Tab-separated table of C-alpha atoms in Angstrom:
chain	number	residue	atom	x	y	z
S	1	MET	CA	-30.014	25.602	-18.308
S	2	ALA	CA	-29.889	26.914	-14.568
S	3	LEU	CA	-31.470	23.434	-13.576
S	4	LYS	CA	-29.217	21.375	-15.509
S	5	LYS	CA	-26.248	23.189	-14.315
S	6	THR	CA	-27.654	22.685	-10.757
S	7	ILE	CA	-27.955	18.431	-11.145
S	8	VAL	CA	-24.268	18.483	-12.606
S	9	PHE	CA	-23.318	20.299	-9.696
S	10	ILE	CA	-24.828	18.250	-7.452
S	11	PHE	CA	-24.007	14.859	-9.102
S	12	CYS	CA	-19.923	16.326	-8.918
S	13	LEU	CA	-20.493	16.558	-5.073
S	14	ILE	CA	-21.789	13.089	-4.471
S	15	PRO	CA	-18.127	11.534	-4.151
S	16	ALA	CA	-17.527	14.138	-1.353
S	17	VAL	CA	-20.681	13.649	0.183
S	18	ALA	CA	-20.502	9.809	-0.068
S	19	LEU	CA	-16.793	10.238	1.811
S	20	ILE	CA	-17.952	12.319	4.521
S	21	TYR	CA	-20.828	10.067	4.975
S	22	PHE	CA	-18.342	6.568	4.981
S	23	ALA	CA	-16.330	8.902	7.582
S	24	VAL	CA	-19.002	9.800	9.636
S	25	SER	CA	-20.112	6.151	9.880
S	26	GLY	CA	-16.731	4.804	10.277
S	27	GLN	CA	-17.020	2.722	7.027
S	28	LEU	CA	-13.417	3.992	5.721
S	29	GLY	CA	-11.989	0.976	7.323
S	30	PRO	CA	-8.957	1.139	10.305
S	31	ASP	CA	-6.556	3.370	8.522
S	32	ALA	CA	-9.505	6.373	7.670
S	33	GLY	CA	-6.745	8.971	6.849
S	34	LYS	CA	-5.032	6.947	4.494
S	35	GLU	CA	-8.103	5.713	3.006
S	36	LEU	CA	-9.355	9.404	2.683
S	37	VAL	CA	-5.964	10.154	1.064
S	38	LEU	CA	-6.455	7.496	-1.440
S	39	GLU	CA	-10.046	8.159	-2.506
S	40	THR	CA	-9.913	12.232	-2.883
S	41	GLY	CA	-6.517	11.583	-4.785
S	42	GLU	CA	-8.292	9.570	-7.013
S	43	TRP	CA	-11.237	11.581	-7.705
S	44	GLY	CA	-9.128	14.768	-8.408
S	45	LEU	CA	-7.540	12.684	-11.194
S	46	ARG	CA	-10.975	11.319	-12.741
S	47	PHE	CA	-12.240	15.032	-12.542
S	48	LEU	CA	-9.137	16.174	-14.260
S	49	LEU	CA	-9.723	13.626	-17.125
S	50	LEU	CA	-13.216	14.765	-17.221
S	51	THR	CA	-12.144	18.503	-17.479
S	52	LEU	CA	-9.833	17.207	-20.407
S	53	ALA	CA	-12.733	15.231	-21.919
S	54	ILE	CA	-14.913	18.057	-22.708
S	55	THR	CA	-13.316	19.716	-25.817
S	56	PRO	CA	-12.917	16.007	-27.335
S	57	ILE	CA	-16.709	15.242	-26.501
S	58	ARG	CA	-17.701	18.479	-27.963
S	59	THR	CA	-15.527	17.834	-31.213
S	60	LEU	CA	-16.803	14.588	-31.647
S	61	THR	CA	-20.460	15.171	-30.784
S	62	LYS	CA	-20.719	18.360	-32.459
S	63	SER	CA	-22.729	20.069	-29.612
S	64	PRO	CA	-21.361	22.714	-28.073
S	65	ALA	CA	-23.907	22.813	-24.945
S	66	ILE	CA	-21.443	20.415	-23.032
S	67	LEU	CA	-18.939	23.528	-22.927
S	68	ARG	CA	-21.155	25.205	-20.153
S	69	TYR	CA	-20.015	22.618	-17.705
S	70	ARG	CA	-16.006	22.771	-18.201
S	71	ARG	CA	-15.548	25.571	-15.674
S	72	MET	CA	-17.488	23.542	-12.883
S	73	ILE	CA	-15.822	20.393	-13.516
S	74	GLY	CA	-12.386	22.225	-13.764
S	75	LEU	CA	-13.126	23.615	-10.213
S	76	TYR	CA	-14.525	20.437	-9.004
S	77	THR	CA	-10.950	18.687	-9.851
S	78	TRP	CA	-9.215	21.746	-7.962
S	79	PHE	CA	-11.583	20.607	-4.944
S	80	TYR	CA	-11.080	17.060	-4.812
S	81	ALA	CA	-7.278	18.029	-5.356
S	82	SER	CA	-7.483	20.228	-2.794
S	83	LEU	CA	-9.311	17.909	-0.227
S	84	HIS	CA	-6.291	15.186	-1.271
S	85	LEU	CA	-3.415	17.582	-0.343
S	86	PHE	CA	-5.331	18.436	3.035
S	87	ALA	CA	-5.881	14.676	3.943
S	88	VAL	CA	-2.259	14.100	2.969
S	89	LEU	CA	-0.789	17.080	5.233
S	90	THR	CA	-3.563	16.037	8.329
S	91	TYR	CA	-2.927	12.253	8.141
S	92	LEU	CA	0.387	11.367	6.551
S	93	LEU	CA	2.504	14.407	7.679
S	94	GLY	CA	0.433	15.606	10.808
S	95	TRP	CA	0.903	19.398	9.940
S	96	SER	CA	4.418	19.045	10.726
S	97	TRP	CA	6.658	21.556	8.636
S	98	PRO	CA	10.081	19.719	8.995
S	99	ILE	CA	8.282	16.464	7.817
S	100	PHE	CA	6.748	18.462	4.882
S	101	VAL	CA	10.090	20.109	3.639
S	102	GLU	CA	11.478	16.681	3.851
S	103	GLU	CA	9.103	14.897	2.112
S	104	PHE	CA	9.050	18.016	-0.997
S	105	ALA	CA	12.630	17.912	-0.666
S	106	GLU	CA	13.512	13.614	-1.101
S	107	ARG	CA	10.340	12.257	-2.163
S	108	PRO	CA	9.837	13.505	-6.206
S	109	TYR	CA	6.380	12.107	-6.620
S	110	MET	CA	5.266	14.028	-3.464
S	111	ALA	CA	7.083	17.003	-5.102
S	112	LEU	CA	4.801	16.380	-8.523
S	113	GLY	CA	1.996	16.443	-6.565
S	114	ILE	CA	2.245	19.512	-4.623
S	115	ILE	CA	3.382	21.189	-8.059
S	116	ALA	CA	0.409	20.092	-9.599
S	117	TRP	CA	-1.832	21.402	-6.990
S	118	VAL	CA	-0.167	24.932	-6.940
S	119	LEU	CA	-0.247	24.947	-10.740
S	120	MET	CA	-4.171	24.659	-10.345
S	121	VAL	CA	-4.411	27.861	-8.275
S	122	PRO	CA	-4.061	30.391	-11.028
S	123	LEU	CA	-6.340	28.370	-12.821
S	124	GLY	CA	-8.843	28.134	-10.023
S	125	ILE	CA	-8.461	32.104	-9.477
S	126	THR	CA	-8.798	33.006	-12.863
S	127	SER	CA	-11.456	30.715	-13.820
S	128	ASN	CA	-14.304	33.548	-13.525
S	129	ASN	CA	-15.724	35.676	-16.513
S	130	TRP	CA	-14.223	38.777	-15.352
S	131	ALA	CA	-10.752	37.260	-15.389
S	132	GLN	CA	-11.383	35.546	-18.609
S	133	ARG	CA	-12.194	38.946	-20.037
S	134	LYS	CA	-9.241	40.747	-18.772
S	135	LEU	CA	-6.782	37.851	-19.749
S	136	LYS	CA	-8.313	37.590	-23.473
S	137	ARG	CA	-5.968	35.742	-25.495
S	138	SER	CA	-3.655	34.739	-22.748
S	139	TRP	CA	-6.423	32.988	-20.658
S	140	LYS	CA	-6.503	30.242	-23.045
S	141	THR	CA	-2.740	29.891	-22.989
S	142	LEU	CA	-2.743	30.199	-19.313
S	143	HIS	CA	-5.473	27.232	-18.831
S	144	GLN	CA	-3.617	24.768	-21.126
S	145	LEU	CA	-1.528	24.217	-18.122
S	146	THR	CA	-4.259	21.734	-17.511
S	147	TYR	CA	-2.220	19.319	-19.917
S	148	LEU	CA	1.028	19.897	-17.666
S	149	ILE	CA	-1.078	19.386	-14.652
S	150	GLY	CA	-2.301	15.808	-16.113
S	151	VAL	CA	1.181	14.784	-16.812
S	152	LEU	CA	2.255	15.543	-13.300
S	153	ALA	CA	-0.798	13.979	-11.857
S	154	CYS	CA	-0.498	10.637	-13.674
S	155	ALA	CA	3.365	10.712	-12.997
S	156	HIS	CA	2.400	11.313	-9.500
S	157	PHE	CA	0.252	8.213	-9.444
S	158	ILE	CA	2.305	6.079	-11.183
S	159	TRP	CA	5.095	6.688	-8.815
S	160	LEU	CA	3.397	5.234	-6.024
S	161	VAL	CA	2.724	2.171	-7.682
S	162	ARG	CA	4.283	-0.728	-5.410
S	163	SER	CA	3.838	-3.970	-7.337
S	164	ASP	CA	0.800	-3.923	-9.892
S	165	PHE	CA	0.321	-0.638	-12.430
S	166	GLY	CA	-2.978	-1.823	-13.456
S	167	GLU	CA	-4.900	1.123	-12.118
S	168	ALA	CA	-2.038	3.903	-12.672
S	169	LEU	CA	-1.663	2.822	-16.467
S	170	LEU	CA	-5.503	3.120	-17.238
S	171	TYR	CA	-5.612	6.389	-16.012
S	172	SER	CA	-2.481	7.169	-17.917
S	173	ALA	CA	-3.827	5.695	-21.291
S	174	ILE	CA	-7.061	8.082	-20.962
S	175	LEU	CA	-4.779	10.980	-20.302
S	176	ALA	CA	-2.634	9.940	-23.407
S	177	ALA	CA	-5.619	9.449	-25.500
S	178	LEU	CA	-6.930	12.966	-24.356
S	179	LEU	CA	-3.672	14.557	-25.213
S	180	ALA	CA	-3.086	12.912	-28.337
S	181	PHE	CA	-6.639	13.829	-29.692
S	182	ARG	CA	-5.777	17.617	-29.691
S	183	VAL	CA	-2.369	17.112	-31.499
S	184	VAL	CA	-4.669	15.298	-34.197
S	185	ILE	CA	-6.995	18.156	-34.257
S	186	LYS	CA	-4.153	20.637	-34.591
S	187	PHE	CA	-2.134	18.758	-37.304
S	188	GLN	CA	-5.694	18.690	-39.278
S	189	ARG	CA	-6.303	22.490	-38.761
S	190	THR	CA	-2.641	23.169	-39.838
S	191	ALA	CA	-2.957	21.029	-42.801
S	192	ALA	CA	-6.628	22.572	-44.011
S	193	LEU	CA	-5.099	26.302	-43.789
S	194	LYS	CA	-2.357	25.150	-45.978
S	195	PRO	CA	-3.171	26.023	-49.546
S	196	SER	CA	-3.334	22.783	-51.870
G	1	TYR	CA	-6.075	-23.593	21.876
G	2	ALA	CA	-4.041	-23.680	25.058
G	3	LYS	CA	-4.625	-20.684	27.258
G	4	ALA	CA	-1.609	-18.290	26.866
G	5	LYS	CA	1.486	-19.564	28.837
G	6	GLN	CA	3.770	-17.129	30.742
G	7	GLY	CA	6.798	-16.389	28.489
G	8	PRO	CA	10.176	-14.495	28.531
G	9	GLU	CA	9.749	-11.074	27.768
G	10	GLY	CA	8.574	-9.603	24.334
G	11	PHE	CA	6.051	-12.417	24.280
G	12	TYR	CA	3.292	-9.898	25.424
G	13	THR	CA	2.593	-6.115	25.410
G	14	ASP	CA	-0.250	-4.412	27.182
G	15	GLU	CA	-0.812	-2.022	24.554
G	16	THR	CA	-4.620	-1.613	23.214
G	17	LEU	CA	-5.353	-4.482	20.621
G	18	THR	CA	-6.253	-3.867	17.070
G	19	PRO	CA	-9.918	-5.161	17.270
G	20	TYR	CA	-10.369	-8.588	15.323
G	21	ASP	CA	-12.536	-7.417	12.575
G	22	ASP	CA	-9.730	-4.551	11.649
G	23	VAL	CA	-7.372	-7.387	11.580
G	24	ALA	CA	-9.051	-9.513	9.673
G	25	SER	CA	-10.470	-7.070	7.146
G	26	TYR	CA	-7.171	-4.786	6.380
G	27	ASN	CA	-4.548	-6.502	5.038
G	28	ASN	CA	-1.402	-6.824	2.668
G	29	PHE	CA	-2.005	-10.250	0.946
G	30	TYR	CA	-1.457	-9.399	-2.969
G	31	GLU	CA	-1.948	-13.014	-3.939
G	32	PHE	CA	-5.793	-11.727	-3.119
G	33	GLY	CA	-5.496	-8.510	-4.850
G	34	THR	CA	-3.424	-5.124	-4.237
G	35	GLY	CA	-6.745	-3.334	-1.949
G	36	LYS	CA	-6.292	-3.444	1.451
G	37	GLY	CA	-10.169	-4.981	1.510
G	38	ASP	CA	-9.298	-7.240	-1.499
G	39	PRO	CA	-7.912	-10.287	0.578
G	40	ALA	CA	-10.963	-10.556	3.181
G	41	LYS	CA	-13.218	-10.179	-0.110
G	42	ASN	CA	-11.504	-12.877	-2.048
G	43	ALA	CA	-9.625	-15.388	0.292
G	44	HIS	CA	-12.447	-17.634	1.011
G	45	ALA	CA	-11.668	-19.077	-2.703
G	46	LEU	CA	-8.620	-20.775	-0.697
G	47	THR	CA	-8.752	-24.236	0.515
G	48	THR	CA	-6.607	-24.795	3.398
G	49	ASP	CA	-7.474	-28.633	4.125
G	50	PRO	CA	-5.803	-30.532	3.337
G	51	TRP	CA	-2.479	-28.611	3.931
G	52	SER	CA	1.260	-29.703	4.245
G	53	ILE	CA	4.555	-28.436	4.230
G	54	THR	CA	7.641	-29.545	2.484
G	55	ILE	CA	10.845	-29.642	4.075
G	56	GLU	CA	14.241	-29.410	1.886
G	57	GLY	CA	17.654	-28.629	1.968
G	58	GLU	CA	20.388	-29.185	4.564
G	59	VAL	CA	18.491	-30.945	6.690
G	60	GLU	CA	18.220	-34.385	8.237
G	61	LYS	CA	14.860	-35.257	7.598
G	62	PRO	CA	13.613	-33.812	4.488
G	63	GLY	CA	9.979	-34.719	3.065
G	64	THR	CA	6.654	-33.426	2.893
G	65	TYR	CA	4.891	-33.400	6.078
G	66	PRO	CA	0.852	-32.942	6.917
G	67	LEU	CA	-0.024	-29.939	8.967
G	68	GLU	CA	-1.829	-32.197	11.508
G	69	ASP	CA	1.467	-33.807	12.168
G	70	ILE	CA	3.775	-30.708	12.477
G	71	LEU	CA	1.010	-29.451	14.750
G	72	SER	CA	0.638	-32.559	16.949
G	73	LYS	CA	4.270	-32.098	17.860
G	74	VAL	CA	4.256	-28.404	19.064
G	75	ASP	CA	2.381	-26.597	22.019
G	76	LEU	CA	0.515	-23.740	20.779
G	77	GLU	CA	0.473	-20.725	22.864
G	78	GLU	CA	-0.806	-17.095	22.408
G	79	ARG	CA	1.568	-14.399	22.055
G	80	ILE	CA	0.265	-10.378	21.599
G	81	TYR	CA	2.714	-9.128	19.194
G	82	ARG	CA	3.157	-5.299	17.668
G	83	LEU	CA	3.092	-5.773	13.733
G	84	ARG	CA	4.903	-2.995	11.902
G	85	CYS	CA	3.808	-2.547	8.085
G	86	VAL	CA	6.473	-1.007	5.793
G	87	GLU	CA	3.768	1.161	4.860
G	88	ALA	CA	3.685	2.790	8.020
G	89	TRP	CA	0.801	1.509	9.779
G	90	SER	CA	1.056	-0.974	12.623
G	91	MET	CA	-1.392	-3.183	14.936
G	92	VAL	CA	-1.201	-5.347	18.198
G	93	VAL	CA	-2.310	-8.880	17.399
G	94	PRO	CA	-3.015	-11.801	19.904
G	95	TRP	CA	-1.319	-14.780	17.592
G	96	ILE	CA	-1.814	-18.263	18.333
G	97	GLY	CA	1.544	-20.275	17.503
G	98	PHE	CA	4.409	-21.928	18.271
G	99	SER	CA	8.270	-21.030	18.080
G	100	LEU	CA	9.567	-21.786	14.711
G	101	ALA	CA	12.585	-22.881	16.728
G	102	ASP	CA	10.595	-25.905	17.786
G	103	LEU	CA	9.917	-26.999	14.078
G	104	ILE	CA	13.576	-26.450	12.990
G	105	LYS	CA	15.079	-28.725	16.063
G	106	GLN	CA	12.418	-31.444	14.804
G	107	MET	CA	13.847	-31.148	10.881
G	108	GLN	CA	17.374	-31.327	12.540
G	109	PRO	CA	19.311	-29.015	9.894
G	110	THR	CA	22.958	-29.913	9.082
G	111	SER	CA	25.977	-27.965	9.937
G	112	LYS	CA	25.689	-26.435	6.822
G	113	ALA	CA	22.502	-24.883	7.030
G	114	LYS	CA	22.889	-20.787	7.656
G	115	TYR	CA	19.419	-19.909	6.156
G	116	ILE	CA	15.841	-20.902	5.924
G	117	ALA	CA	13.798	-19.841	2.993
G	118	PHE	CA	9.699	-19.905	3.075
G	119	GLU	CA	7.592	-20.361	0.115
G	120	THR	CA	3.805	-19.380	-0.213
G	121	LEU	CA	1.262	-21.638	-2.176
G	122	TYR	CA	0.952	-20.962	-5.751
G	123	ARG	CA	-2.291	-21.762	-6.690
G	124	PRO	CA	-3.865	-19.062	-9.535
G	125	LYS	CA	-6.957	-20.776	-9.723
G	126	GLU	CA	-7.883	-19.955	-5.915
G	127	MET	CA	-5.201	-16.851	-5.768
G	128	LYS	CA	-6.928	-14.344	-7.717
G	129	GLY	CA	-3.816	-11.678	-7.262
G	130	GLN	CA	-1.656	-14.610	-8.971
G	131	ARG	CA	-3.689	-14.210	-12.008
G	132	SER	CA	-3.242	-10.415	-12.342
G	133	ARG	CA	-1.710	-9.555	-15.822
G	134	THR	CA	-0.286	-5.934	-14.671
G	135	SER	CA	1.177	-7.368	-11.522
G	136	THR	CA	5.215	-7.068	-11.489
G	137	ILE	CA	5.702	-9.503	-8.770
G	138	ASP	CA	7.013	-13.077	-9.723
G	139	TYR	CA	4.691	-15.596	-7.601
G	140	PRO	CA	4.918	-17.537	-5.371
G	141	TYR	CA	5.901	-15.231	-2.991
G	142	VAL	CA	9.317	-16.261	-1.236
G	143	GLU	CA	11.126	-14.864	2.057
G	144	GLY	CA	13.918	-16.128	3.967
G	145	LEU	CA	15.506	-15.567	7.515
G	146	ARG	CA	19.268	-16.099	8.999
G	147	MET	CA	19.098	-19.017	10.951
G	148	ASP	CA	19.925	-17.126	14.224
G	149	GLU	CA	16.684	-15.134	13.440
G	150	ALA	CA	14.704	-17.948	12.630
G	151	MET	CA	15.860	-20.052	15.958
G	152	HIS	CA	15.210	-16.706	17.947
G	153	PRO	CA	12.647	-17.547	20.569
G	154	LEU	CA	10.005	-14.411	19.415
G	155	THR	CA	10.105	-15.873	15.640
G	156	LEU	CA	6.503	-17.375	15.471
G	157	MET	CA	5.056	-19.804	13.308
G	158	SER	CA	1.057	-18.639	13.682
G	159	VAL	CA	-2.189	-20.766	12.866
G	160	GLY	CA	-4.892	-18.567	14.499
G	161	LEU	CA	-5.166	-15.289	16.151
G	162	TYR	CA	-7.676	-14.004	18.794
G	163	GLY	CA	-8.135	-17.442	19.760
G	164	LYS	CA	-9.670	-18.467	16.458
G	165	VAL	CA	-8.266	-20.478	13.796
G	166	LEU	CA	-6.011	-17.874	11.247
G	167	PRO	CA	-8.640	-16.476	8.846
G	168	ASN	CA	-7.600	-16.962	5.309
G	169	GLN	CA	-6.715	-13.193	4.519
G	170	ASN	CA	-4.536	-13.365	7.362
G	171	GLY	CA	-2.549	-16.660	5.968
G	172	ALA	CA	-4.128	-19.802	6.740
G	173	PRO	CA	-3.326	-22.066	7.827
G	174	ILE	CA	-0.089	-21.354	8.571
G	175	ARG	CA	2.106	-18.308	8.398
G	176	LEU	CA	5.591	-16.933	9.976
G	177	VAL	CA	5.575	-13.767	12.718
G	178	VAL	CA	8.705	-11.846	12.971
G	179	PRO	CA	7.557	-8.791	15.033
G	180	TRP	CA	10.933	-6.952	15.005
G	181	LYS	CA	10.770	-6.919	10.842
G	182	TYR	CA	8.556	-5.141	8.586
G	183	GLY	CA	5.268	-7.183	7.773
G	184	PHE	CA	6.446	-8.513	4.375
G	185	LYS	CA	8.978	-10.643	5.910
G	186	SER	CA	6.258	-12.316	7.798
G	187	ILE	CA	5.491	-14.916	5.057
G	188	LYS	CA	1.739	-16.040	4.722
G	189	SER	CA	0.101	-19.521	3.434
G	190	ILE	CA	3.703	-21.367	3.919
G	191	VAL	CA	4.129	-24.949	1.776
G	192	LYS	CA	7.628	-24.910	1.760
G	193	ILE	CA	10.643	-24.466	4.100
G	194	LYS	CA	14.112	-25.079	2.938
G	195	PHE	CA	17.452	-24.828	4.732
G	196	LEU	CA	20.187	-23.308	2.620
G	197	GLU	CA	23.742	-22.517	3.072
G	198	LYS	CA	23.274	-18.824	0.855
G	199	GLU	CA	20.899	-16.146	1.476
G	200	PRO	CA	17.728	-17.052	-0.162
G	201	PRO	CA	16.068	-14.570	-2.520
G	202	THR	CA	13.031	-12.603	-1.217
G	203	THR	CA	10.241	-11.298	-3.124
G	204	TRP	CA	10.089	-7.877	-2.110
G	205	ASN	CA	14.160	-7.400	-2.530
G	206	LEU	CA	13.762	-9.081	-6.192
G	207	LEU	CA	10.982	-6.523	-7.170
G	208	GLN	CA	12.847	-2.850	-5.532
G	209	ALA	CA	16.275	-3.524	-3.639
G	210	SER	CA	16.627	-0.157	-3.211
G	211	GLU	CA	13.358	0.019	-1.173
G	212	TYR	CA	13.374	-3.533	0.496
G	213	GLY	CA	16.438	-5.079	2.000
G	214	PHE	CA	16.617	-8.917	2.879
G	215	TYR	CA	16.770	-7.950	6.612
G	216	ALA	CA	14.088	-5.432	6.815
G	217	ASN	CA	14.181	-4.881	10.377
G	218	VAL	CA	11.959	-2.090	11.827
G	219	ASN	CA	14.229	1.063	11.704
G	220	PRO	CA	13.014	4.761	12.317
G	221	ASP	CA	16.602	5.900	10.977
G	222	VAL	CA	16.020	4.294	7.368
G	223	ASP	CA	13.401	5.553	5.609
G	224	HIS	CA	11.900	4.066	2.810
G	225	PRO	CA	12.587	5.904	-0.404
G	226	ARG	CA	9.011	7.016	-0.894
G	227	TRP	CA	8.046	7.901	2.562
G	228	SER	CA	9.359	8.157	6.065
G	229	GLN	CA	9.132	5.250	8.565
G	230	LYS	CA	10.050	7.824	11.549
G	231	SER	CA	6.126	7.334	12.524
G	232	GLU	CA	3.632	4.979	12.111
G	233	ARG	CA	-0.134	4.905	12.166
G	234	ARG	CA	-1.279	2.789	15.184
G	235	LEU	CA	-4.689	0.950	13.611
G	236	PRO	CA	-7.168	1.807	14.248
G	237	SER	CA	-6.656	5.521	13.268
G	238	GLY	CA	-9.730	7.387	13.130
G	239	LEU	CA	-10.345	10.732	11.133
G	240	PHE	CA	-11.107	12.646	13.938
G	241	SER	CA	-8.438	10.811	16.343
G	242	PRO	CA	-5.432	10.044	14.290
G	243	ASN	CA	-3.232	7.678	15.902
G	244	ARG	CA	-0.040	8.655	14.981
G	245	ILE	CA	2.835	7.315	17.222
G	246	LEU	CA	6.790	7.100	16.964
G	247	THR	CA	8.524	4.242	15.542
G	248	GLU	CA	11.011	2.288	17.550
G	249	PRO	CA	13.989	0.785	16.451
G	250	PHE	CA	13.254	-3.165	16.103
G	251	ASN	CA	9.650	-2.478	16.541
G	252	GLY	CA	10.314	-2.274	20.457
G	253	TYR	CA	12.503	-5.659	20.607
G	254	GLY	CA	15.720	-4.168	20.311
G	255	GLU	CA	16.246	-5.514	23.900
G	256	GLN	CA	15.665	-9.272	22.786
G	257	VAL	CA	17.253	-9.031	19.184
G	258	ALA	CA	19.932	-6.119	18.694
G	259	SER	CA	22.551	-8.706	19.703
G	260	LEU	CA	21.617	-10.628	16.477
G	261	TYR	CA	23.227	-7.482	14.693
G	262	THR	CA	25.987	-6.578	16.284
G	263	GLY	CA	28.564	-5.299	14.335
G	264	MET	CA	26.119	-4.772	11.232
G	265	ASP	CA	25.484	-1.421	9.651
G	266	LEU	CA	21.744	-1.588	9.537
G	267	ARG	CA	22.181	1.621	7.497
G	268	LYS	CA	23.694	-0.992	4.887
G	269	TYR	CA	21.791	-3.766	5.519
G	270	TYR	CA	18.393	-2.655	5.961
């Protein structure tokens, strides 16, 4: 098991390593900062969708083994989202507090992105076994924030579209499908509990 | 091409040039895809020869002119301009071209001609982005200028850069360059020029009027609703040496062009 986990861990790290390699070898193009912002943001979203896909995959394949990787993939989502935020602060806002305040106040998509990241903080902090035991049932409720984070992240992406909705639409459709799956399962369970 | 001629102020800048490879690989030319690298990847499919430009509207000499005929009547020269994209990045490019005014004079616009409209080639077979099903742009791409803007000596029709023929991804074989306006005004691969009495529709304005005005003069005091225009990333801008500079009104060409807009509220006419 430890070996499999290590393999998944390394796989998840590949985009970050590739980005560092492209950055150091100057392959991110003339607007490297902007490119890093776009790439880290997109990887954050991909990992978020992957996190949300674990439960449906488990249900459909009826194999609980995949659940072992959910925490790691969730933490990787936070990792890529943090890199994204760091890149935005460094390359787009130049670590200027007045610019940050102005962007947060005046650009709704920016506010959505920052709120989504802030919501990930408690999830990341409580992702260990100890917190899971301590929080008991409320742990699950807390971590359902992931659904909201998904919606915020997609809205953040759609809001940035200039003329072509293709990519944003694809990610949003995947999110919608993953969330719809949970609604359907919930309805089925409720129906099964009712006396016939 | 003829060696650069000395011209009035504003025709040259001694700022560091953006390298050729960056100018030719980092483009916004949505006809070939919306990614910055897409045009360089896809624009080879474009046939630029033969090429002609149709002249229409309030003009004494309408007609369809082969590009060679147009170029045989003008003197090409090199001009080094700053190019400021509405997305807050900028470049310094050595263009080869001629003043649009020289072409306009040949066509003899009538007294009714108050505006000039341009149109990009529409050829979905060769232009991948025009085939996109999820694009909200209604092709062909159209742009326009007021006649006094079009006649300004800084307004350039470009056929090359860095002493070479214009790469397809940069708008071959002939494009507009208006250095004091955001890049999207500088329409690429032009096939039609119309002389009009009224202000023509323009592509980005049609798409999102609150974000892209008809004038689109570079203005650090009027933000794009989704990002600030106060500063820009002068390319190349590396990860370890970000090149952020403050944006100048009229992209630094205020001395030459501000008088065109005397009495106009530039917050309203952005």
